[in-house]
N, CA and C atoms as an extended XYZ file, in Angstrom:
327
Properties=species:S:1:pos:R:3:atomname:S:1:resname:S:1:resid:I:1 pbc="F F F"
N         0.841       -1.186        0.000 N   UNK     1
C         0.000        0.000        0.000 CA  UNK     1
C         0.880        1.242        0.000 C   UNK     1
N         0.528        2.196       -0.846 N   UNK     2
C         1.286        3.426       -0.938 CA  UNK     2
C         0.445        4.572       -0.415 C   UNK     2
N         1.120        5.551        0.140 N   UNK     3
C         0.449        6.754        0.594 CA  UNK     3
C         0.661        7.878       -0.404 C   UNK     3
N         0.161        9.036       -0.075 N   UNK     4
C         0.375       10.215       -0.912 CA  UNK     4
C         0.784       11.385       -0.023 C   UNK     4
N         1.449       12.337       -0.654 N   UNK     5
C         1.763       13.616       -0.013 CA  UNK     5
C         1.351       14.711       -0.979 C   UNK     5
N         0.901       15.843       -0.468 N   UNK     6
C         0.553       16.943       -1.374 CA  UNK     6
C         1.820       17.534       -2.000 C   UNK     6
N         1.685       17.995       -3.225 N   UNK     7
C         2.822       18.569       -3.944 CA  UNK     7
C         3.488       19.680       -3.143 C   UNK     7
N         2.706       20.460       -2.421 N   UNK     8
C         3.271       21.582       -1.666 CA  UNK     8
C         4.286       21.113       -0.614 C   UNK     8
N         4.166       19.872       -0.148 N   UNK     9
C         5.123       19.347        0.833 CA  UNK     9
C         6.447       18.939        0.193 C   UNK     9
N         6.450       18.725       -1.106 N   UNK    10
C         7.648       18.228       -1.784 CA  UNK    10
C         8.387       19.316       -2.552 C   UNK    10
N         7.682       20.358       -2.959 N   UNK    11
C         8.300       21.418       -3.763 CA  UNK    11
C         8.855       22.524       -2.877 C   UNK    11
N         9.935       23.136       -3.348 N   UNK    12
C        10.503       24.292       -2.641 CA  UNK    12
C         9.723       25.555       -3.000 C   UNK    12
N         9.337       25.665       -4.263 N   UNK    13
C         8.630       26.840       -4.762 CA  UNK    13
C         7.561       26.404       -5.749 C   UNK    13
N         6.363       26.959       -5.605 N   UNK    14
C         5.295       26.802       -6.587 CA  UNK    14
C         4.804       28.209       -6.868 C   UNK    14
N         4.890       28.637       -8.143 N   UNK    15
C         4.519       30.020       -8.449 CA  UNK    15
C         3.951       30.124       -9.864 C   UNK    15
N         3.263       31.241      -10.105 N   UNK    16
C         2.775       31.556      -11.448 CA  UNK    16
C         3.041       33.027      -11.710 C   UNK    16
N         3.139       33.366      -13.004 N   UNK    17
C         3.399       34.762      -13.386 CA  UNK    17
C         3.094       34.937      -14.865 C   UNK    17
N         2.991       36.199      -15.266 N   UNK    18
C         2.766       36.493      -16.676 CA  UNK    18
C         3.898       35.977      -17.541 C   UNK    18
N         3.533       35.535      -18.730 N   UNK    19
C         4.505       35.217      -19.775 CA  UNK    19
C         4.004       35.973      -21.001 C   UNK    19
N         4.131       37.287      -20.959 N   UNK    20
C         3.506       38.136      -21.964 CA  UNK    20
C         2.069       38.386      -21.569 C   UNK    20
N         1.316       39.072      -22.406 N   UNK    21
C        -0.059       39.433      -22.043 CA  UNK    21
C        -1.051       38.297      -22.273 C   UNK    21
N        -0.667       37.298      -23.041 N   UNK    22
C        -1.604       36.236      -23.406 CA  UNK    22
C        -1.356       34.898      -22.723 C   UNK    22
N        -0.322       34.803      -21.886 N   UNK    23
C        -0.001       33.515      -21.283 CA  UNK    23
C         0.399       33.684      -19.822 C   UNK    23
N         0.200       32.613      -19.054 N   UNK    24
C         0.658       32.535      -17.666 CA  UNK    24
C         1.578       31.329      -17.568 C   UNK    24
N         2.723       31.524      -16.945 N   UNK    25
C         3.656       30.414      -16.787 CA  UNK    25
C         3.733       29.997      -15.321 C   UNK    25
N         3.957       28.732      -15.113 N   UNK    26
C         3.987       28.137      -13.770 CA  UNK    26
C         5.337       27.450      -13.570 C   UNK    26
N         5.866       27.576      -12.366 N   UNK    27
C         7.115       26.911      -11.997 CA  UNK    27
C         6.874       26.098      -10.737 C   UNK    27
N         7.275       24.840      -10.790 N   UNK    28
C         7.304       23.988       -9.596 CA  UNK    28
C         8.762       23.582       -9.442 C   UNK    28
N         9.412       24.112       -8.421 N   UNK    29
C        10.858       23.949       -8.251 CA  UNK    29
C        11.120       23.142       -6.979 C   UNK    29
N        12.057       22.206       -7.091 N   UNK    30
C        12.355       21.313       -5.969 CA  UNK    30
C        13.733       21.625       -5.397 C   UNK    30
N        13.897       21.408       -4.093 N   UNK    31
C        15.168       21.678       -3.425 CA  UNK    31
C        16.170       20.560       -3.624 C   UNK    31
N        15.662       19.364       -3.948 N   UNK    32
C        16.576       18.222       -4.075 CA  UNK    32
C        16.108       17.286       -5.185 C   UNK    32
N        17.056       16.533       -5.701 N   UNK    33
C        16.786       15.620       -6.815 CA  UNK    33
C        15.786       14.536       -6.431 C   UNK    33
N        15.827       14.054       -5.197 N   UNK    34
C        14.927       12.973       -4.783 CA  UNK    34
C        13.467       13.410       -4.910 C   UNK    34
N        13.146       14.615       -4.466 N   UNK    35
C        11.759       15.096       -4.559 CA  UNK    35
C        11.374       15.328       -6.017 C   UNK    35
N        12.277       15.926       -6.785 N   UNK    36
C        12.015       16.157       -8.214 CA  UNK    36
C        11.744       14.825       -8.920 C   UNK    36
N        12.618       13.846       -8.696 N   UNK    37
C        12.454       12.547       -9.363 CA  UNK    37
C        11.174       11.843       -8.903 C   UNK    37
N        10.839       11.947       -7.623 N   UNK    38
C         9.618       11.319       -7.112 CA  UNK    38
C         8.390       11.874       -7.836 C   UNK    38
N         8.305       13.187       -7.949 N   UNK    39
C         7.144       13.806       -8.609 CA  UNK    39
C         7.149       13.488      -10.103 C   UNK    39
N         8.300       13.614      -10.732 N   UNK    40
C         8.389       13.369      -12.177 CA  UNK    40
C         7.995       11.927      -12.505 C   UNK    40
N         8.536       10.982      -11.771 N   UNK    41
C         8.261        9.567      -12.043 CA  UNK    41
C         6.831        9.168      -11.685 C   UNK    41
N         6.202        9.882      -10.772 N   UNK    42
C         4.831        9.536      -10.372 CA  UNK    42
C         3.821        9.798      -11.488 C   UNK    42
N         4.175       10.705      -12.410 N   UNK    43
C         3.282       11.128      -13.505 CA  UNK    43
C         2.009       11.790      -12.946 C   UNK    43
N         2.094       12.292      -11.717 N   UNK    44
C         0.957       12.995      -11.118 CA  UNK    44
C         0.854       14.424      -11.637 C   UNK    44
N         1.926       14.933      -12.219 N   UNK    45
C         1.922       16.291      -12.760 CA  UNK    45
C         2.357       16.214      -14.218 C   UNK    45
N         1.364       16.159      -15.091 N   UNK    46
C         1.602       16.067      -16.532 CA  UNK    46
C         0.722       17.117      -17.219 C   UNK    46
N         0.908       17.249      -18.500 N   UNK    47
C         0.050       18.165      -19.275 CA  UNK    47
C        -1.426       17.806      -19.059 C   UNK    47
N        -1.728       16.519      -19.047 N   UNK    48
C        -3.112       16.075      -18.909 CA  UNK    48
C        -3.662       16.347      -17.497 C   UNK    48
N        -2.854       16.094      -16.478 N   UNK    49
C        -3.342       16.336      -15.122 CA  UNK    49
C        -3.492       17.840      -14.851 C   UNK    49
N        -2.610       18.639      -15.425 N   UNK    50
C        -2.741       20.096      -15.282 CA  UNK    50
C        -4.018       20.578      -15.976 C   UNK    50
N        -4.279       20.062      -17.169 N   UNK    51
C        -5.498       20.451      -17.892 CA  UNK    51
C        -6.740       20.093      -17.074 C   UNK    51
N        -6.739       18.904      -16.486 N   UNK    52
C        -7.887       18.489      -15.666 CA  UNK    52
C        -8.004       19.365      -14.413 C   UNK    52
N        -6.883       19.656      -13.780 N   UNK    53
C        -6.880       20.464      -12.561 CA  UNK    53
C        -7.434       21.867      -12.813 C   UNK    53
N        -7.052       22.468      -13.943 N   UNK    54
C        -7.492       23.832      -14.254 CA  UNK    54
C        -8.742       23.858      -15.140 C   UNK    54
N        -9.252       22.665      -15.430 N   UNK    55
C       -10.475       22.535      -16.241 CA  UNK    55
C       -10.352       23.297      -17.562 C   UNK    55
N        -9.252       23.015      -18.245 N   UNK    56
C        -9.007       23.622      -19.560 CA  UNK    56
C        -8.658       22.514      -20.548 C   UNK    56
N        -8.871       22.749      -21.829 N   UNK    57
C        -8.446       21.746      -22.806 CA  UNK    57
C        -6.912       21.665      -22.839 C   UNK    57
N        -6.370       20.481      -23.010 N   UNK    58
C        -4.904       20.326      -23.025 CA  UNK    58
C        -4.211       21.225      -24.044 C   UNK    58
N        -4.894       21.586      -25.121 N   UNK    59
C        -4.221       22.414      -26.140 CA  UNK    59
C        -4.024       23.860      -25.678 C   UNK    59
N        -4.601       24.247      -24.539 N   UNK    60
C        -4.297       25.578      -23.980 CA  UNK    60
C        -2.968       25.593      -23.233 C   UNK    60
N        -2.413       24.426      -23.000 N   UNK    61
C        -1.081       24.352      -22.375 CA  UNK    61
C        -0.079       24.408      -23.522 C   UNK    61
N         0.596       25.535      -23.640 N   UNK    62
C         1.475       25.738      -24.798 CA  UNK    62
C         2.850       25.116      -24.600 C   UNK    62
N         3.255       24.961      -23.350 N   UNK    63
C         4.572       24.383      -23.043 CA  UNK    63
C         4.456       23.573      -21.759 C   UNK    63
N         5.060       22.410      -21.745 N   UNK    64
C         5.171       21.612      -20.519 CA  UNK    64
C         6.555       20.985      -20.538 C   UNK    64
N         7.393       21.346      -19.565 N   UNK    65
C         8.795       20.932      -19.582 CA  UNK    65
C         9.208       20.409      -18.211 C   UNK    65
N         9.879       19.277      -18.215 N   UNK    66
C        10.591       18.813      -17.020 CA  UNK    66
C        12.025       19.294      -17.194 C   UNK    66
N        12.407       20.295      -16.419 N   UNK    67
C        13.688       20.972      -16.597 CA  UNK    67
C        14.678       20.461      -15.561 C   UNK    67
N        15.386       19.406      -15.935 N   UNK    68
C        16.266       18.712      -15.010 CA  UNK    68
C        17.381       19.588      -14.429 C   UNK    68
N        18.071       20.440      -15.230 N   UNK    69
C        19.148       21.250      -14.617 CA  UNK    69
C        18.649       22.129      -13.474 C   UNK    69
N        17.396       22.554      -13.516 N   UNK    70
C        16.831       23.397      -12.466 CA  UNK    70
C        15.985       22.640      -11.476 C   UNK    70
N        15.907       21.312      -11.616 N   UNK    71
C        15.034       20.484      -10.767 CA  UNK    71
C        13.643       21.104      -10.716 C   UNK    71
N        13.093       21.362      -11.897 N   UNK    72
C        11.821       22.072      -11.978 CA  UNK    72
C        10.906       21.456      -13.038 C   UNK    72
N         9.626       21.607      -12.811 N   UNK    73
C         8.603       21.301      -13.803 CA  UNK    73
C         7.942       22.628      -14.129 C   UNK    73
N         7.917       22.973      -15.401 N   UNK    74
C         7.427       24.281      -15.830 CA  UNK    74
C         6.374       24.075      -16.922 C   UNK    74
N         5.336       24.883      -16.855 N   UNK    75
C         4.346       24.831      -17.929 CA  UNK    75
C         3.730       26.204      -18.117 C   UNK    75
N         3.183       26.414      -19.304 N   UNK    76
C         2.590       27.694      -19.655 CA  UNK    76
C         1.218       27.442      -20.256 C   UNK    76
N         0.232       28.241      -19.811 N   UNK    77
C        -1.115       28.128      -20.375 CA  UNK    77
C        -1.496       29.446      -21.067 C   UNK    77
N        -2.277       29.302      -22.100 N   UNK    78
C        -2.816       30.466      -22.810 CA  UNK    78
C        -4.009       30.995      -22.029 C   UNK    78
N        -4.042       32.300      -21.795 N   UNK    79
C        -5.140       32.920      -21.056 CA  UNK    79
C        -6.438       32.895      -21.868 C   UNK    79
N        -7.559       32.996      -21.152 N   UNK    80
C        -8.861       33.155      -21.810 CA  UNK    80
C        -8.932       34.481      -22.546 C   UNK    80
N        -8.368       35.511      -21.911 N   UNK    81
C        -8.365       36.855      -22.485 CA  UNK    81
C        -7.070       37.545      -22.053 C   UNK    81
N        -6.611       38.562      -22.784 N   UNK    82
C        -5.337       39.199      -22.468 CA  UNK    82
C        -5.309       39.807      -21.072 C   UNK    82
N        -4.132       39.813      -20.477 N   UNK    83
C        -3.923       40.430      -19.173 CA  UNK    83
C        -4.378       41.884      -19.203 C   UNK    83
N        -5.157       42.271      -18.214 N   UNK    84
C        -5.603       43.654      -18.100 CA  UNK    84
C        -6.833       43.990      -18.918 C   UNK    84
N        -7.358       43.049      -19.667 N   UNK    85
C        -8.554       43.336      -20.461 CA  UNK    85
C        -9.794       43.255      -19.565 C   UNK    85
N       -10.924       43.836      -19.992 N   UNK    86
C       -12.139       43.793      -19.170 CA  UNK    86
C       -12.525       42.363      -18.785 C   UNK    86
N       -12.819       42.180      -17.508 N   UNK    87
C       -13.236       40.874      -17.016 CA  UNK    87
C       -12.084       39.981      -16.583 C   UNK    87
N       -10.881       40.356      -16.898 N   UNK    88
C        -9.712       39.568      -16.503 CA  UNK    88
C        -9.382       39.953      -15.067 C   UNK    88
N        -9.147       38.946      -14.184 N   UNK    89
C        -9.054       39.237      -12.754 CA  UNK    89
C        -7.669       39.074      -12.132 C   UNK    89
N        -6.661       38.695      -12.914 N   UNK    90
C        -5.323       38.516      -12.353 CA  UNK    90
C        -4.311       39.076      -13.351 C   UNK    90
N        -4.119       40.392      -13.293 N   UNK    91
C        -3.278       41.091      -14.273 CA  UNK    91
C        -1.883       40.489      -14.352 C   UNK    91
N        -1.308       40.126      -13.220 N   UNK    92
C         0.064       39.623      -13.204 CA  UNK    92
C         0.148       38.095      -13.298 C   UNK    92
N        -0.977       37.423      -13.276 N   UNK    93
C        -0.980       35.965      -13.354 CA  UNK    93
C        -0.361       35.302      -12.137 C   UNK    93
N        -0.201       36.065      -11.077 N   UNK    94
C         0.540       35.568       -9.919 CA  UNK    94
C        -0.341       34.895       -8.865 C   UNK    94
N        -1.626       34.729       -9.155 N   UNK    95
C        -2.520       34.109       -8.179 CA  UNK    95
C        -3.138       32.822       -8.709 C   UNK    95
N        -2.492       32.209       -9.691 N   UNK    96
C        -3.065       31.023      -10.327 CA  UNK    96
C        -2.487       29.705       -9.830 C   UNK    96
N        -1.489       29.736       -8.978 N   UNK    97
C        -0.781       28.528       -8.568 CA  UNK    97
C        -1.417       27.717       -7.431 C   UNK    97
N        -2.273       28.270       -6.552 N   UNK    98
C        -2.742       27.482       -5.402 CA  UNK    98
C        -3.376       26.123       -5.731 C   UNK    98
N        -4.093       25.943       -6.839 N   UNK    99
C        -4.629       24.595       -7.084 CA  UNK    99
C        -3.560       23.502       -7.161 C   UNK    99
N        -2.324       23.889       -7.440 N   UNK   100
C        -1.255       22.890       -7.512 CA  UNK   100
C        -0.864       22.346       -6.137 C   UNK   100
N        -1.113       23.094       -5.089 N   UNK   101
C        -0.655       22.699       -3.754 CA  UNK   101
C        -1.097       21.292       -3.365 C   UNK   101
N        -2.343       20.959       -3.650 N   UNK   102
C        -2.901       19.709       -3.138 CA  UNK   102
C        -2.849       18.550       -4.127 C   UNK   102
N        -2.108       18.691       -5.210 N   UNK   103
C        -1.959       17.562       -6.137 CA  UNK   103
C        -1.335       16.400       -5.351 C   UNK   103
N        -2.030       15.251       -5.286 N   UNK   104
C        -1.494       14.136       -4.500 CA  UNK   104
C        -0.369       13.417       -5.253 C   UNK   104
N         0.742       13.260       -4.577 N   UNK   105
C         1.890       12.575       -5.154 CA  UNK   105
C         2.064       11.236       -4.445 C   UNK   105
N         1.957       10.136       -5.178 N   UNK   106
C         2.163        8.829       -4.531 CA  UNK   106
C         3.596        8.723       -4.001 C   UNK   106
N         3.714        8.252       -2.775 N   UNK   107
C         5.042        8.093       -2.170 CA  UNK   107
C         5.183        6.675       -1.627 C   UNK   107
N         6.384        6.138       -1.710 N   UNK   108
C         6.595        4.797       -1.123 CA  UNK   108
C         6.547        4.888        0.395 C   UNK   108
N         6.078        3.836        1.000 N   UNK   109
C         6.024        3.824        2.479 CA  UNK   109
C         7.293        3.267        3.044 C   UNK   109
């Protein structure tokens, strides 16, 4: 039997920010290789799981990268509407990361 831990317990940094006016980029950065490898190998954080988590079609994710030199998983999504346009509620894209906190990561016991 395996347990799970929330992603927020394994990552050093989880953040989002503008990537131009039409995209928001996300960084999940780990302090050590063991945590990075655990999350990467679990396949709990993929383009498909991110799309499901944010309830968007996978084709709105323009980039999804496992960046080994930085021990990071990075992805970028296309916004519904440009930053700062009427009805848009996060001009800097910096408040979009909290749903990632509770992504369950299977861990060995």
